[in-house]
């Protein structure tokens, strides 16, 4: 049975209309689901009995099962959710000075094959449905409800490549963003891609206000193709062209993510190449410490080298930040999400 959480407000209003029910009830139903966060249609006290019966007949409203939850020393929480077919999905809640932020997964496993990443150890089993993405955020919000705290930010940076599951991810973000849904502002939602050019082009034309982040990780084709197979399909020239197109159509600042891999992409010449690639763009680059993955040989750059690299970019007038680590003691740090049932 289809989940009620698969429907955007627009889908729900259309469904109601098709079934001879006044579409304005859509907003009321959405508020029950996403503001009051109930798990039973029967609790919707301003909806008629007949409509409730129809909904019960057509949709499933079950929450995700929490199979495991770990809390790190810095307060980061990692959730292991079980989908209705038994698939396991990880999400992370991070606490920043600007608020609570959830890192959501978009697929079960990943096919992008980045050489340094733990998520790709399990090939893609399937795409996640909008309802499965939305409910990761909803479950985390329900957990925060116990402390009367509000989830304020979403990053689609968990397992999977969001632009390889474009429609479902966009539908989920629409529900998360909706004022009658989870009500998280578009500018507080970030989607990260390894660089699927056709989908970047599509996204550019949608006039959505979500932040776009690009996993760059290498500033030349030779190295990038070695680290990220996607670069063979969409090399840097094509990628940068698509991103310039994005910037022309959207007045939004792009984020580039750059993992610091010791002795591989952290030399002065790489800083020069980055500066050349990014010059003149409305963008900044976020340098990320690499979180070691036991199956991989990569190491993170020393603090000294990371700072030197940061300074080199600064000197070249590139907007740059150095990311703080969160949750590395529970394998919840960036890039460490993996299918636990593998082990
Ligand atoms: N597929 C998307 C989103 C998921 S990965 C993408 O590639 O952008 C989110 C970010 O974590 C990416 O920048 C990814 O390259 C990075 N990452 C992967 N493994 C990592 C690791 N071990 N340490 C730190 N970051 C990692």
Coordinates of N, CA and C in Angstrom, one line a residue, residues 198-318:
X198 N 23.6 16.2 -16.2 CA 22.3 16.4 -16.7 C 21.3 16.8 -15.6
X199 N 21.5 16.2 -14.4 CA 20.6 16.6 -13.3 C 20.9 17.9 -12.7
X200 N 22.2 18.3 -12.8 CA 22.5 19.7 -12.3 C 21.8 20.7 -13.3
X201 N 21.8 20.4 -14.6 CA 21.2 21.2 -15.5 C 19.7 21.3 -15.3
X202 N 19.1 20.2 -15.0 CA 17.7 20.1 -14.7 C 17.4 21.0 -13.5
X203 N 18.1 20.7 -12.4 CA 17.9 21.5 -11.2 C 18.1 23.0 -11.4
X204 N 19.0 23.4 -12.2 CA 19.2 24.8 -12.5 C 18.0 25.5 -13.0
X205 N 17.2 24.7 -13.7 CA 16.0 25.3 -14.4 C 14.7 25.3 -13.5
X206 N 14.8 24.7 -12.3 CA 13.6 24.5 -11.5 C 13.4 25.7 -10.6
X207 N 14.3 26.6 -10.5 CA 14.1 27.8 -9.7 C 13.8 27.4 -8.2
X208 N 14.5 26.4 -7.7 CA 14.3 26.0 -6.3 C 15.4 26.7 -5.5
X209 N 15.0 27.0 -4.2 CA 16.0 27.8 -3.4 C 16.9 26.9 -2.5
X210 N 16.8 25.6 -2.8 CA 17.7 24.7 -2.0 C 19.2 25.0 -2.3
X211 N 20.0 24.8 -1.3 CA 21.5 25.0 -1.6 C 22.0 23.8 -2.4
X212 N 22.9 24.0 -3.3 CA 23.5 23.0 -4.1 C 24.9 22.8 -3.7
X213 N 25.3 21.6 -3.3 CA 26.7 21.3 -2.9 C 27.3 20.3 -3.9
X214 N 28.5 20.5 -4.3 CA 29.2 19.7 -5.3 C 30.4 19.0 -4.6
X215 N 30.5 17.7 -4.7 CA 31.6 17.0 -4.2 C 32.7 17.1 -5.2
X216 N 33.7 17.9 -5.0 CA 34.7 18.2 -6.0 C 35.9 17.2 -5.7
X217 N 36.5 17.3 -4.6 CA 37.6 16.4 -4.1 C 38.8 16.3 -4.9
X218 N 38.8 16.8 -6.2 CA 40.1 16.8 -7.0 C 39.9 17.9 -8.0
X219 N 41.0 18.7 -8.3 CA 40.9 19.8 -9.2 C 41.4 19.6 -10.6
X220 N 41.7 18.3 -10.9 CA 42.1 18.0 -12.3 C 41.5 16.6 -12.7
X221 N 41.3 16.4 -14.0 CA 40.5 15.2 -14.4 C 41.3 13.9 -14.1
X222 N 42.6 14.0 -14.2 CA 43.3 12.7 -14.0 C 43.1 12.2 -12.6
X223 N 43.2 13.1 -11.6 CA 43.1 12.7 -10.2 C 41.6 12.4 -9.9
X224 N 40.7 13.3 -10.4 CA 39.3 13.2 -10.1 C 38.7 11.9 -10.6
X225 N 39.2 11.5 -11.8 CA 38.7 10.2 -12.4 C 39.1 9.0 -11.6
X226 N 40.3 9.2 -11.0 CA 40.9 8.1 -10.2 C 40.0 7.9 -8.9
X227 N 39.7 9.1 -8.3 CA 38.9 9.1 -7.0 C 37.4 8.8 -7.2
X228 N 36.9 9.4 -8.3 CA 35.5 9.4 -8.5 C 35.1 9.0 -9.9
X229 N 34.7 7.8 -10.1 CA 34.4 7.3 -11.5 C 33.4 8.2 -12.3
X230 N 32.6 8.9 -11.6 CA 31.6 9.8 -12.2 C 32.3 10.8 -13.1
X231 N 33.5 11.1 -12.8 CA 34.3 12.1 -13.5 C 34.6 11.6 -15.0
X232 N 34.6 10.3 -15.2 CA 34.9 9.8 -16.5 C 33.7 10.1 -17.4
X233 N 32.5 10.0 -16.8 CA 31.3 10.3 -17.6 C 31.1 11.9 -17.8
X234 N 31.4 12.6 -16.7 CA 31.2 14.0 -16.7 C 32.4 14.7 -16.2
X235 N 33.4 14.9 -17.1 CA 34.7 15.5 -16.7 C 34.5 17.0 -16.2
X236 N 35.6 17.5 -15.6 CA 35.5 18.8 -15.0 C 35.0 19.9 -15.9
X237 N 35.4 19.9 -17.2 CA 35.0 21.0 -18.0 C 33.4 21.0 -18.2
X238 N 32.9 19.8 -18.3 CA 31.4 19.8 -18.4 C 30.7 20.1 -17.1
X239 N 31.3 19.7 -16.0 CA 30.8 20.0 -14.7 C 30.8 21.5 -14.4
X240 N 31.9 22.1 -14.7 CA 32.1 23.5 -14.4 C 31.1 24.3 -15.3
X241 N 31.0 23.9 -16.5 CA 30.1 24.6 -17.5 C 28.6 24.5 -16.9
X242 N 28.2 23.3 -16.5 CA 26.9 23.2 -15.9 C 26.7 24.1 -14.7
X243 N 27.8 24.2 -13.9 CA 27.7 25.0 -12.6 C 27.6 26.5 -12.9
X244 N 28.3 26.9 -14.0 CA 28.2 28.3 -14.4 C 26.8 28.6 -14.9
X245 N 26.3 27.6 -15.6 CA 24.9 27.7 -16.0 C 23.9 27.9 -14.9
X246 N 24.2 27.1 -13.8 CA 23.4 27.2 -12.6 C 23.4 28.6 -12.0
X247 N 24.7 29.1 -12.0 CA 24.9 30.4 -11.4 C 24.2 31.5 -12.2
X248 N 24.2 31.3 -13.5 CA 23.5 32.3 -14.3 C 22.0 32.4 -14.1
X249 N 21.4 31.2 -13.8 CA 20.0 31.1 -13.6 C 19.5 31.3 -12.2
X250 N 20.5 31.1 -11.2 CA 20.1 31.1 -9.8 C 21.0 32.0 -9.1
X251 N 20.5 32.9 -8.3 CA 21.3 33.8 -7.6 C 21.7 33.2 -6.2
X252 N 22.2 32.0 -6.3 CA 22.6 31.3 -5.0 C 24.0 30.9 -5.0
X253 N 24.6 31.0 -3.9 CA 26.0 30.6 -3.7 C 26.2 29.1 -3.7
X254 N 27.1 28.6 -4.6 CA 27.4 27.2 -4.7 C 28.4 26.8 -3.6
X255 N 28.2 25.6 -3.1 CA 29.2 25.0 -2.2 C 30.0 23.9 -2.9
X256 N 31.3 24.0 -2.7 CA 32.2 22.8 -3.2 C 32.7 22.1 -2.0
X257 N 32.6 20.8 -2.0 CA 33.1 20.0 -0.9 C 34.5 19.4 -1.3
X258 N 35.4 19.5 -0.5 CA 36.8 19.0 -0.8 C 37.4 18.3 0.3
X259 N 37.4 17.0 0.2 CA 38.0 16.1 1.2 C 39.5 16.3 1.2
X260 N 40.1 16.3 2.4 CA 41.6 16.5 2.4 C 42.2 15.1 2.6
X261 N 42.7 14.6 1.5 CA 43.4 13.2 1.5 C 44.9 13.4 1.5
X262 N 45.5 12.9 2.5 CA 46.9 13.1 2.7 C 47.7 12.6 1.5
X263 N 48.6 13.5 1.0 CA 49.5 13.2 -0.1 C 48.8 13.0 -1.4
X264 N 47.5 13.2 -1.5 CA 46.8 12.9 -2.7 C 46.3 14.1 -3.4
X265 N 45.5 14.9 -2.6 CA 44.9 16.1 -3.2 C 45.2 17.4 -2.4
X266 N 46.2 17.3 -1.5 CA 46.4 18.4 -0.6 C 47.7 19.1 -0.8
X267 N 48.3 19.1 -2.1 CA 49.5 19.7 -2.4 C 49.3 21.2 -2.9
X268 N 50.3 22.0 -2.8 CA 50.1 23.4 -3.2 C 49.6 23.5 -4.6
X269 N 50.1 22.7 -5.5 CA 49.6 22.8 -6.9 C 48.1 22.5 -7.0
X270 N 47.6 21.7 -6.1 CA 46.1 21.5 -6.1 C 45.4 22.8 -5.7
X271 N 45.9 23.5 -4.7 CA 45.3 24.8 -4.3 C 45.3 25.7 -5.5
X272 N 46.4 25.7 -6.3 CA 46.4 26.6 -7.5 C 45.4 26.2 -8.5
X273 N 45.2 24.9 -8.7 CA 44.2 24.4 -9.6 C 42.8 24.7 -9.2
X274 N 42.6 24.6 -7.9 CA 41.2 24.9 -7.4 C 41.0 26.4 -7.6
X275 N 42.0 27.2 -7.3 CA 41.8 28.7 -7.5 C 41.4 29.0 -8.9
X276 N 42.0 28.3 -9.9 CA 41.8 28.6 -11.3 C 40.3 28.1 -11.6
X277 N 39.9 27.0 -11.1 CA 38.6 26.5 -11.4 C 37.5 27.4 -10.9
X278 N 37.7 27.9 -9.7 CA 36.6 28.6 -9.0 C 36.6 30.1 -9.1
X279 N 37.7 30.6 -9.8 CA 37.8 32.0 -9.8 C 36.6 32.7 -10.5
X280 N 36.1 33.7 -9.8 CA 35.0 34.5 -10.4 C 33.6 33.9 -10.1
X281 N 33.6 32.7 -9.6 CA 32.3 32.0 -9.3 C 31.7 32.5 -8.0
X282 N 30.4 32.5 -7.9 CA 29.7 32.7 -6.7 C 29.7 31.4 -5.9
X283 N 30.8 31.1 -5.2 CA 30.9 29.8 -4.6 C 31.9 29.9 -3.4
X284 N 31.9 28.9 -2.6 CA 32.9 28.7 -1.6 C 33.3 27.3 -1.5
X285 N 34.5 27.0 -1.0 CA 34.9 25.6 -0.9 C 35.1 25.3 0.6
X286 N 34.5 24.1 0.9 CA 34.5 23.6 2.3 C 35.5 22.5 2.3
X287 N 36.6 22.7 3.0 CA 37.6 21.6 3.2 C 37.2 20.7 4.3
X288 N 37.2 19.4 4.0 CA 36.6 18.4 5.0 C 37.7 17.4 5.4
X289 N 37.9 17.3 6.7 CA 38.8 16.2 7.1 C 38.3 14.9 6.7
X290 N 39.1 14.0 6.2 CA 38.7 12.7 5.8 C 38.5 11.8 7.0
X291 N 37.4 11.1 7.1 CA 37.2 10.2 8.2 C 37.5 8.8 7.7
X292 N 38.6 8.3 8.4 CA 39.1 7.0 7.9 C 38.0 5.9 7.8
X293 N 38.0 5.1 6.8 CA 37.1 4.0 6.6 C 38.0 2.8 6.6
X294 N 37.7 1.8 7.4 CA 38.6 0.7 7.7 C 39.0 -0.1 6.4
X295 N 38.0 -0.2 5.4 CA 38.3 -0.9 4.2 C 39.1 -0.2 3.2
X296 N 39.5 1.1 3.5 CA 40.1 2.0 2.5 C 41.5 2.4 3.1
X297 N 42.4 2.7 2.2 CA 43.8 3.1 2.6 C 44.0 4.6 2.8
X298 N 43.0 5.4 2.5 CA 43.2 6.8 2.6 C 43.4 7.3 4.0
X299 N 44.2 8.4 4.1 CA 44.4 9.1 5.4 C 44.0 10.6 5.2
X300 N 43.7 11.2 6.3 CA 43.4 12.6 6.2 C 44.7 13.4 6.3
X301 N 44.7 14.6 5.7 CA 45.8 15.5 5.8 C 46.1 15.9 7.3
X302 N 47.4 16.1 7.6 CA 47.7 16.6 8.9 C 47.0 18.0 9.2
X303 N 46.8 18.3 10.4 CA 46.2 19.6 10.7 C 47.1 20.7 10.1
X304 N 48.4 20.5 10.2 CA 49.3 21.5 9.7 C 49.1 21.7 8.2
X305 N 49.0 20.6 7.5 CA 48.9 20.7 6.0 C 47.5 21.2 5.6
X306 N 46.5 20.9 6.4 CA 45.1 21.4 6.1 C 45.1 22.9 6.3
X307 N 45.8 23.4 7.3 CA 45.8 24.8 7.5 C 46.6 25.5 6.4
X308 N 47.7 24.9 6.0 CA 48.5 25.5 4.9 C 47.7 25.5 3.6
X309 N 46.9 24.5 3.4 CA 46.1 24.4 2.2 C 45.0 25.5 2.2
X310 N 44.4 25.6 3.4 CA 43.4 26.7 3.6 C 44.0 28.1 3.4
X311 N 45.2 28.3 3.9 CA 45.8 29.6 3.7 C 46.2 29.9 2.2
X312 N 46.6 28.8 1.5 CA 46.9 29.0 0.1 C 45.7 29.5 -0.7
X313 N 44.5 28.9 -0.3 CA 43.3 29.2 -1.0 C 42.9 30.7 -0.6
X314 N 43.0 31.0 0.6 CA 42.7 32.3 1.1 C 43.5 33.4 0.4
X315 N 44.8 33.1 0.3 CA 45.7 34.0 -0.4 C 45.3 34.2 -1.8
X316 N 44.7 33.2 -2.4 CA 44.2 33.4 -3.8 C 42.8 33.9 -3.9
X317 N 42.3 34.5 -2.8 CA 41.0 35.1 -2.8 C 39.8 34.1 -3.0
X318 N 40.0 32.9 -2.7 CA 38.9 31.9 -2.8 C 38.2 31.8 -1.4

